[in-house]
Amino acid sequence: MTNFAGLARLRNVIKQVTSRAEAEGDTDSQEFVDFCHMQLQELISCDDWLPEEFAAAHPDHYQQYLLHCDPLERFSLISFVWGPGQKTPIHNHETWGLIGMLRGSEISQAYEVADEGGLVPGRHEVLNPGDIAFVSPEAGDIHEVINAFEDQVSISIHLYGANIGVVERSVYEPASGRSRPFVSGYASALTPNIWGLSA
Ligand SMILES: [Fe+2]
Protein backbone atom coordinates (compact mmCIF):
# COMPACT_ATOMS: atom_id res chain seq x y z
CA MET A 1 0.00 0.00 0.00
CA THR A 2 1.24 3.48 -0.78
CA ASN A 3 2.69 5.30 2.20
CA PHE A 4 1.66 8.88 1.47
CA ALA A 5 3.40 10.29 4.55
CA GLY A 6 6.62 8.57 3.42
CA LEU A 7 6.28 9.95 -0.12
CA ALA A 8 5.70 13.39 1.37
CA ARG A 9 9.06 13.06 3.17
CA LEU A 10 10.73 12.09 -0.11
CA ARG A 11 9.07 15.06 -1.80
CA ASN A 12 10.20 17.38 0.96
CA VAL A 13 13.85 16.28 0.64
CA ILE A 14 13.69 16.85 -3.14
CA LYS A 15 12.16 20.27 -2.52
CA GLN A 16 14.78 21.22 0.07
CA VAL A 17 17.71 20.14 -2.11
CA THR A 18 16.25 21.91 -5.17
CA SER A 19 15.76 25.15 -3.23
CA ARG A 20 19.28 24.96 -1.86
CA ALA A 21 20.76 24.28 -5.33
CA GLU A 22 18.95 27.37 -6.55
CA ALA A 23 20.22 29.50 -3.65
CA GLU A 24 23.76 28.08 -3.61
CA GLY A 25 24.45 28.24 -7.34
CA ASP A 26 27.60 26.12 -7.04
CA THR A 27 26.37 22.56 -6.50
CA ASP A 28 29.95 21.29 -6.16
CA SER A 29 30.52 23.44 -3.08
CA GLN A 30 31.21 21.86 0.31
CA GLU A 31 28.24 23.80 1.70
CA PHE A 32 25.85 22.24 -0.80
CA VAL A 33 27.26 18.74 -0.26
CA ASP A 34 26.95 19.20 3.52
CA PHE A 35 23.32 20.27 3.09
CA CYS A 36 22.64 17.23 0.88
CA HIS A 37 24.26 15.01 3.53
CA MET A 38 21.87 16.38 6.14
CA GLN A 39 18.85 15.86 3.88
CA LEU A 40 19.90 12.31 2.97
CA GLN A 41 20.42 11.54 6.66
CA GLU A 42 16.85 12.62 7.29
CA LEU A 43 15.54 10.52 4.39
CA ILE A 44 17.25 7.30 5.47
CA SER A 45 16.48 7.75 9.16
CA CYS A 46 13.22 5.91 8.59
CA ASP A 47 12.68 2.90 6.29
CA ASP A 48 8.99 3.24 5.54
CA TRP A 49 8.77 5.33 2.40
CA LEU A 50 10.46 3.56 -0.53
CA PRO A 51 7.72 2.23 -2.85
CA GLU A 52 7.98 -1.55 -3.50
CA GLU A 53 8.67 -1.07 -7.22
CA PHE A 54 11.87 0.79 -6.30
CA ALA A 55 12.96 -1.81 -3.76
CA ALA A 56 12.71 -4.89 -6.00
CA ALA A 57 15.87 -6.96 -6.46
CA HIS A 58 16.77 -8.57 -9.80
CA PRO A 59 17.86 -12.24 -9.61
CA ASP A 60 21.05 -11.67 -11.64
CA HIS A 61 22.37 -8.18 -10.96
CA TYR A 62 21.92 -5.06 -8.85
CA GLN A 63 19.33 -2.46 -9.80
CA GLN A 64 19.49 1.32 -9.85
CA TYR A 65 16.10 2.96 -9.80
CA LEU A 66 15.86 6.66 -10.48
CA LEU A 67 13.78 8.33 -7.75
CA HIS A 68 14.30 11.89 -8.98
CA CYS A 69 16.53 13.89 -11.28
CA ASP A 70 16.74 17.66 -10.98
CA PRO A 71 15.39 19.19 -14.25
CA LEU A 72 18.68 21.10 -14.58
CA GLU A 73 20.61 17.84 -13.84
CA ARG A 74 22.34 19.40 -10.83
CA PHE A 75 21.62 16.31 -8.73
CA SER A 76 19.90 12.93 -8.86
CA LEU A 77 18.50 10.58 -6.25
CA ILE A 78 18.73 6.83 -6.83
CA SER A 79 17.64 3.66 -5.04
CA PHE A 80 20.31 0.94 -5.38
CA VAL A 81 19.05 -2.55 -4.70
CA TRP A 82 21.44 -5.46 -4.23
CA GLY A 83 20.15 -9.02 -4.25
CA PRO A 84 21.95 -11.55 -2.01
CA GLY A 85 25.69 -11.53 -2.74
CA GLN A 86 25.44 -9.04 -5.63
CA LYS A 87 28.03 -6.33 -6.24
CA THR A 88 29.00 -3.57 -8.65
CA PRO A 89 32.04 -3.68 -10.92
CA ILE A 90 34.91 -1.46 -9.75
CA HIS A 91 33.83 1.96 -11.04
CA ASN A 92 34.18 5.71 -10.63
CA HIS A 93 31.62 8.55 -10.59
CA GLU A 94 33.16 11.74 -12.07
CA THR A 95 31.04 13.72 -9.59
CA TRP A 96 30.42 13.71 -5.84
CA GLY A 97 28.12 11.09 -4.40
CA LEU A 98 26.55 10.35 -1.03
CA ILE A 99 25.65 6.72 -0.28
CA GLY A 100 23.05 6.40 2.46
CA MET A 101 22.28 2.95 3.82
CA LEU A 102 18.56 2.31 4.14
CA ARG A 103 18.13 -1.44 4.57
CA GLY A 104 20.51 -4.34 5.10
CA SER A 105 24.24 -3.69 4.89
CA GLU A 106 26.86 -3.15 2.22
CA ILE A 107 30.60 -2.84 1.84
CA SER A 108 32.23 0.01 -0.04
CA GLN A 109 35.78 -0.97 -1.00
CA ALA A 110 37.83 1.95 -2.32
CA TYR A 111 40.70 1.61 -4.83
CA GLU A 112 43.44 3.82 -6.19
CA VAL A 113 45.25 3.45 -9.48
CA ALA A 114 48.93 2.77 -8.73
CA ASP A 115 51.66 4.67 -10.61
CA GLU A 116 52.85 1.44 -12.21
CA GLY A 117 49.25 0.51 -13.13
CA GLY A 118 46.99 -1.87 -11.30
CA LEU A 119 44.63 -1.08 -8.48
CA VAL A 120 45.57 -0.69 -4.82
CA PRO A 121 42.84 -1.33 -2.24
CA GLY A 122 42.00 1.65 -0.06
CA ARG A 123 39.36 2.33 2.56
CA HIS A 124 37.04 -0.56 3.42
CA GLU A 125 33.74 0.70 4.81
CA VAL A 126 30.89 -1.38 6.18
CA LEU A 127 27.65 0.57 5.97
CA ASN A 128 24.68 -0.12 8.22
CA PRO A 129 21.28 1.59 8.18
CA GLY A 130 21.72 5.33 8.81
CA ASP A 131 25.39 5.36 7.67
CA ILE A 132 26.49 7.60 4.80
CA ALA A 133 29.63 7.14 2.68
CA PHE A 134 31.09 9.78 0.35
CA VAL A 135 32.86 9.56 -3.01
CA SER A 136 34.22 12.32 -5.23
CA PRO A 137 37.02 12.88 -7.73
CA GLU A 138 38.92 14.77 -4.99
CA ALA A 139 38.22 12.53 -1.99
CA GLY A 140 38.52 9.18 -3.79
CA ASP A 141 36.29 8.23 -6.68
CA ILE A 142 36.96 4.55 -7.40
CA HIS A 143 35.23 1.80 -5.49
CA GLU A 144 33.12 -1.31 -5.66
CA VAL A 145 30.01 -1.86 -3.59
CA ILE A 146 29.11 -5.32 -2.31
CA ASN A 147 25.98 -6.53 -0.55
CA ALA A 148 27.30 -7.61 2.87
CA PHE A 149 24.62 -10.31 3.01
CA GLU A 150 24.53 -13.59 1.10
CA ASP A 151 20.93 -14.22 2.10
CA GLN A 152 19.09 -10.91 2.01
CA VAL A 153 18.49 -7.82 -0.07
CA SER A 154 20.31 -4.57 0.80
CA ILE A 155 19.20 -1.11 -0.32
CA SER A 156 21.00 2.23 -0.27
CA ILE A 157 19.82 5.66 -1.38
CA HIS A 158 22.38 7.66 -3.36
CA LEU A 159 22.47 11.38 -4.00
CA TYR A 160 24.87 12.52 -6.76
CA GLY A 161 25.93 15.94 -8.03
CA ALA A 162 24.80 15.16 -11.58
CA ASN A 163 22.32 13.07 -13.57
CA ILE A 164 24.45 10.04 -12.76
CA GLY A 165 22.73 7.68 -15.22
CA VAL A 166 24.09 9.60 -18.22
CA VAL A 167 27.55 10.55 -16.89
CA GLU A 168 30.46 9.06 -18.86
CA ARG A 169 32.35 7.06 -16.25
CA SER A 170 34.81 4.17 -16.10
CA VAL A 171 34.83 0.59 -14.92
CA TYR A 172 38.16 -1.04 -14.04
CA GLU A 173 39.68 -4.49 -14.44
CA PRO A 174 40.90 -5.52 -10.97
CA ALA A 175 44.18 -7.12 -12.07
CA SER A 176 45.45 -4.67 -14.70
CA GLY A 177 43.68 -1.51 -13.50
CA ARG A 178 42.73 -0.92 -17.12
CA SER A 179 39.55 1.10 -17.53
CA ARG A 180 36.83 1.18 -20.11
CA PRO A 181 33.97 3.68 -20.60
CA PHE A 182 30.75 3.08 -18.69
CA VAL A 183 27.36 4.82 -18.72
CA SER A 184 25.07 3.23 -16.16
CA GLY A 185 21.59 4.35 -17.27
CA TYR A 186 18.70 3.47 -14.98
CA ALA A 187 16.76 0.25 -14.41
CA SER A 188 13.45 2.06 -14.17
CA ALA A 189 11.26 3.64 -16.84
CA LEU A 190 9.19 5.45 -14.19
CA THR A 191 9.85 7.54 -11.09
CA PRO A 192 7.76 7.59 -7.89
CA ASN A 193 4.63 9.74 -8.08
CA ILE A 194 5.33 12.27 -5.34
CA TRP A 195 2.73 14.68 -6.69
CA GLY A 196 -0.56 12.83 -6.30
CA LEU A 197 -0.43 12.69 -2.52
CA SER A 198 -3.69 11.70 -0.93
CA ALA A 199 -5.22 14.15 1.53
FE1 LIG B 1 29.61 3.94 -6.70
CSV table of C-alpha atoms and ligand atoms in Angstrom, one decimal:
chain,number,residue,atom,x,y,z
A,1,MET,CA,0.0,0.0,0.0
A,2,THR,CA,1.2,3.5,-0.8
A,3,ASN,CA,2.7,5.3,2.2
A,4,PHE,CA,1.7,8.9,1.5
A,5,ALA,CA,3.4,10.3,4.5
A,6,GLY,CA,6.6,8.6,3.4
A,7,LEU,CA,6.3,9.9,-0.1
A,8,ALA,CA,5.7,13.4,1.4
A,9,ARG,CA,9.1,13.1,3.2
A,10,LEU,CA,10.7,12.1,-0.1
A,11,ARG,CA,9.1,15.1,-1.8
A,12,ASN,CA,10.2,17.4,1.0
A,13,VAL,CA,13.8,16.3,0.6
A,14,ILE,CA,13.7,16.9,-3.1
A,15,LYS,CA,12.2,20.3,-2.5
A,16,GLN,CA,14.8,21.2,0.1
A,17,VAL,CA,17.7,20.1,-2.1
A,18,THR,CA,16.3,21.9,-5.2
A,19,SER,CA,15.8,25.1,-3.2
A,20,ARG,CA,19.3,25.0,-1.9
A,21,ALA,CA,20.8,24.3,-5.3
A,22,GLU,CA,19.0,27.4,-6.6
A,23,ALA,CA,20.2,29.5,-3.6
A,24,GLU,CA,23.8,28.1,-3.6
A,25,GLY,CA,24.5,28.2,-7.3
A,26,ASP,CA,27.6,26.1,-7.0
A,27,THR,CA,26.4,22.6,-6.5
A,28,ASP,CA,30.0,21.3,-6.2
A,29,SER,CA,30.5,23.4,-3.1
A,30,GLN,CA,31.2,21.9,0.3
A,31,GLU,CA,28.2,23.8,1.7
A,32,PHE,CA,25.9,22.2,-0.8
A,33,VAL,CA,27.3,18.7,-0.3
A,34,ASP,CA,26.9,19.2,3.5
A,35,PHE,CA,23.3,20.3,3.1
A,36,CYS,CA,22.6,17.2,0.9
A,37,HIS,CA,24.3,15.0,3.5
A,38,MET,CA,21.9,16.4,6.1
A,39,GLN,CA,18.9,15.9,3.9
A,40,LEU,CA,19.9,12.3,3.0
A,41,GLN,CA,20.4,11.5,6.7
A,42,GLU,CA,16.8,12.6,7.3
A,43,LEU,CA,15.5,10.5,4.4
A,44,ILE,CA,17.3,7.3,5.5
A,45,SER,CA,16.5,7.8,9.2
A,46,CYS,CA,13.2,5.9,8.6
A,47,ASP,CA,12.7,2.9,6.3
A,48,ASP,CA,9.0,3.2,5.5
A,49,TRP,CA,8.8,5.3,2.4
A,50,LEU,CA,10.5,3.6,-0.5
A,51,PRO,CA,7.7,2.2,-2.8
A,52,GLU,CA,8.0,-1.5,-3.5
A,53,GLU,CA,8.7,-1.1,-7.2
A,54,PHE,CA,11.9,0.8,-6.3
A,55,ALA,CA,13.0,-1.8,-3.8
A,56,ALA,CA,12.7,-4.9,-6.0
A,57,ALA,CA,15.9,-7.0,-6.5
A,58,HIS,CA,16.8,-8.6,-9.8
A,59,PRO,CA,17.9,-12.2,-9.6
A,60,ASP,CA,21.1,-11.7,-11.6
A,61,HIS,CA,22.4,-8.2,-11.0
A,62,TYR,CA,21.9,-5.1,-8.8
A,63,GLN,CA,19.3,-2.5,-9.8
A,64,GLN,CA,19.5,1.3,-9.9
A,65,TYR,CA,16.1,3.0,-9.8
A,66,LEU,CA,15.9,6.7,-10.5
A,67,LEU,CA,13.8,8.3,-7.8
A,68,HIS,CA,14.3,11.9,-9.0
A,69,CYS,CA,16.5,13.9,-11.3
A,70,ASP,CA,16.7,17.7,-11.0
A,71,PRO,CA,15.4,19.2,-14.2
A,72,LEU,CA,18.7,21.1,-14.6
A,73,GLU,CA,20.6,17.8,-13.8
A,74,ARG,CA,22.3,19.4,-10.8
A,75,PHE,CA,21.6,16.3,-8.7
A,76,SER,CA,19.9,12.9,-8.9
A,77,LEU,CA,18.5,10.6,-6.3
A,78,ILE,CA,18.7,6.8,-6.8
A,79,SER,CA,17.6,3.7,-5.0
A,80,PHE,CA,20.3,0.9,-5.4
A,81,VAL,CA,19.0,-2.6,-4.7
A,82,TRP,CA,21.4,-5.5,-4.2
A,83,GLY,CA,20.2,-9.0,-4.2
A,84,PRO,CA,21.9,-11.5,-2.0
A,85,GLY,CA,25.7,-11.5,-2.7
A,86,GLN,CA,25.4,-9.0,-5.6
A,87,LYS,CA,28.0,-6.3,-6.2
A,88,THR,CA,29.0,-3.6,-8.7
A,89,PRO,CA,32.0,-3.7,-10.9
A,90,ILE,CA,34.9,-1.5,-9.8
A,91,HIS,CA,33.8,2.0,-11.0
A,92,ASN,CA,34.2,5.7,-10.6
A,93,HIS,CA,31.6,8.5,-10.6
A,94,GLU,CA,33.2,11.7,-12.1
A,95,THR,CA,31.0,13.7,-9.6
A,96,TRP,CA,30.4,13.7,-5.8
A,97,GLY,CA,28.1,11.1,-4.4
A,98,LEU,CA,26.5,10.3,-1.0
A,99,ILE,CA,25.6,6.7,-0.3
A,100,GLY,CA,23.0,6.4,2.5
A,101,MET,CA,22.3,2.9,3.8
A,102,LEU,CA,18.6,2.3,4.1
A,103,ARG,CA,18.1,-1.4,4.6
A,104,GLY,CA,20.5,-4.3,5.1
A,105,SER,CA,24.2,-3.7,4.9
A,106,GLU,CA,26.9,-3.1,2.2
A,107,ILE,CA,30.6,-2.8,1.8
A,108,SER,CA,32.2,0.0,0.0
A,109,GLN,CA,35.8,-1.0,-1.0
A,110,ALA,CA,37.8,2.0,-2.3
A,111,TYR,CA,40.7,1.6,-4.8
A,112,GLU,CA,43.4,3.8,-6.2
A,113,VAL,CA,45.3,3.5,-9.5
A,114,ALA,CA,48.9,2.8,-8.7
A,115,ASP,CA,51.7,4.7,-10.6
A,116,GLU,CA,52.8,1.4,-12.2
A,117,GLY,CA,49.3,0.5,-13.1
A,118,GLY,CA,47.0,-1.9,-11.3
A,119,LEU,CA,44.6,-1.1,-8.5
A,120,VAL,CA,45.6,-0.7,-4.8
A,121,PRO,CA,42.8,-1.3,-2.2
A,122,GLY,CA,42.0,1.6,-0.1
A,123,ARG,CA,39.4,2.3,2.6
A,124,HIS,CA,37.0,-0.6,3.4
A,125,GLU,CA,33.7,0.7,4.8
A,126,VAL,CA,30.9,-1.4,6.2
A,127,LEU,CA,27.7,0.6,6.0
A,128,ASN,CA,24.7,-0.1,8.2
A,129,PRO,CA,21.3,1.6,8.2
A,130,GLY,CA,21.7,5.3,8.8
A,131,ASP,CA,25.4,5.4,7.7
A,132,ILE,CA,26.5,7.6,4.8
A,133,ALA,CA,29.6,7.1,2.7
A,134,PHE,CA,31.1,9.8,0.4
A,135,VAL,CA,32.9,9.6,-3.0
A,136,SER,CA,34.2,12.3,-5.2
A,137,PRO,CA,37.0,12.9,-7.7
A,138,GLU,CA,38.9,14.8,-5.0
A,139,ALA,CA,38.2,12.5,-2.0
A,140,GLY,CA,38.5,9.2,-3.8
A,141,ASP,CA,36.3,8.2,-6.7
A,142,ILE,CA,37.0,4.5,-7.4
A,143,HIS,CA,35.2,1.8,-5.5
A,144,GLU,CA,33.1,-1.3,-5.7
A,145,VAL,CA,30.0,-1.9,-3.6
A,146,ILE,CA,29.1,-5.3,-2.3
A,147,ASN,CA,26.0,-6.5,-0.5
A,148,ALA,CA,27.3,-7.6,2.9
A,149,PHE,CA,24.6,-10.3,3.0
A,150,GLU,CA,24.5,-13.6,1.1
A,151,ASP,CA,20.9,-14.2,2.1
A,152,GLN,CA,19.1,-10.9,2.0
A,153,VAL,CA,18.5,-7.8,-0.1
A,154,SER,CA,20.3,-4.6,0.8
A,155,ILE,CA,19.2,-1.1,-0.3
A,156,SER,CA,21.0,2.2,-0.3
A,157,ILE,CA,19.8,5.7,-1.4
A,158,HIS,CA,22.4,7.7,-3.4
A,159,LEU,CA,22.5,11.4,-4.0
A,160,TYR,CA,24.9,12.5,-6.8
A,161,GLY,CA,25.9,15.9,-8.0
A,162,ALA,CA,24.8,15.2,-11.6
A,163,ASN,CA,22.3,13.1,-13.6
A,164,ILE,CA,24.5,10.0,-12.8
A,165,GLY,CA,22.7,7.7,-15.2
A,166,VAL,CA,24.1,9.6,-18.2
A,167,VAL,CA,27.6,10.5,-16.9
A,168,GLU,CA,30.5,9.1,-18.9
A,169,ARG,CA,32.3,7.1,-16.2
A,170,SER,CA,34.8,4.2,-16.1
A,171,VAL,CA,34.8,0.6,-14.9
A,172,TYR,CA,38.2,-1.0,-14.0
A,173,GLU,CA,39.7,-4.5,-14.4
A,174,PRO,CA,40.9,-5.5,-11.0
A,175,ALA,CA,44.2,-7.1,-12.1
A,176,SER,CA,45.5,-4.7,-14.7
A,177,GLY,CA,43.7,-1.5,-13.5
A,178,ARG,CA,42.7,-0.9,-17.1
A,179,SER,CA,39.6,1.1,-17.5
A,180,ARG,CA,36.8,1.2,-20.1
A,181,PRO,CA,34.0,3.7,-20.6
A,182,PHE,CA,30.8,3.1,-18.7
A,183,VAL,CA,27.4,4.8,-18.7
A,184,SER,CA,25.1,3.2,-16.2
A,185,GLY,CA,21.6,4.3,-17.3
A,186,TYR,CA,18.7,3.5,-15.0
A,187,ALA,CA,16.8,0.3,-14.4
A,188,SER,CA,13.4,2.1,-14.2
A,189,ALA,CA,11.3,3.6,-16.8
A,190,LEU,CA,9.2,5.4,-14.2
A,191,THR,CA,9.8,7.5,-11.1
A,192,PRO,CA,7.8,7.6,-7.9
A,193,ASN,CA,4.6,9.7,-8.1
A,194,ILE,CA,5.3,12.3,-5.3
A,195,TRP,CA,2.7,14.7,-6.7
A,196,GLY,CA,-0.6,12.8,-6.3
A,197,LEU,CA,-0.4,12.7,-2.5
A,198,SER,CA,-3.7,11.7,-0.9
A,199,ALA,CA,-5.2,14.1,1.5
B,1,FE,FE,29.6,3.9,-6.7
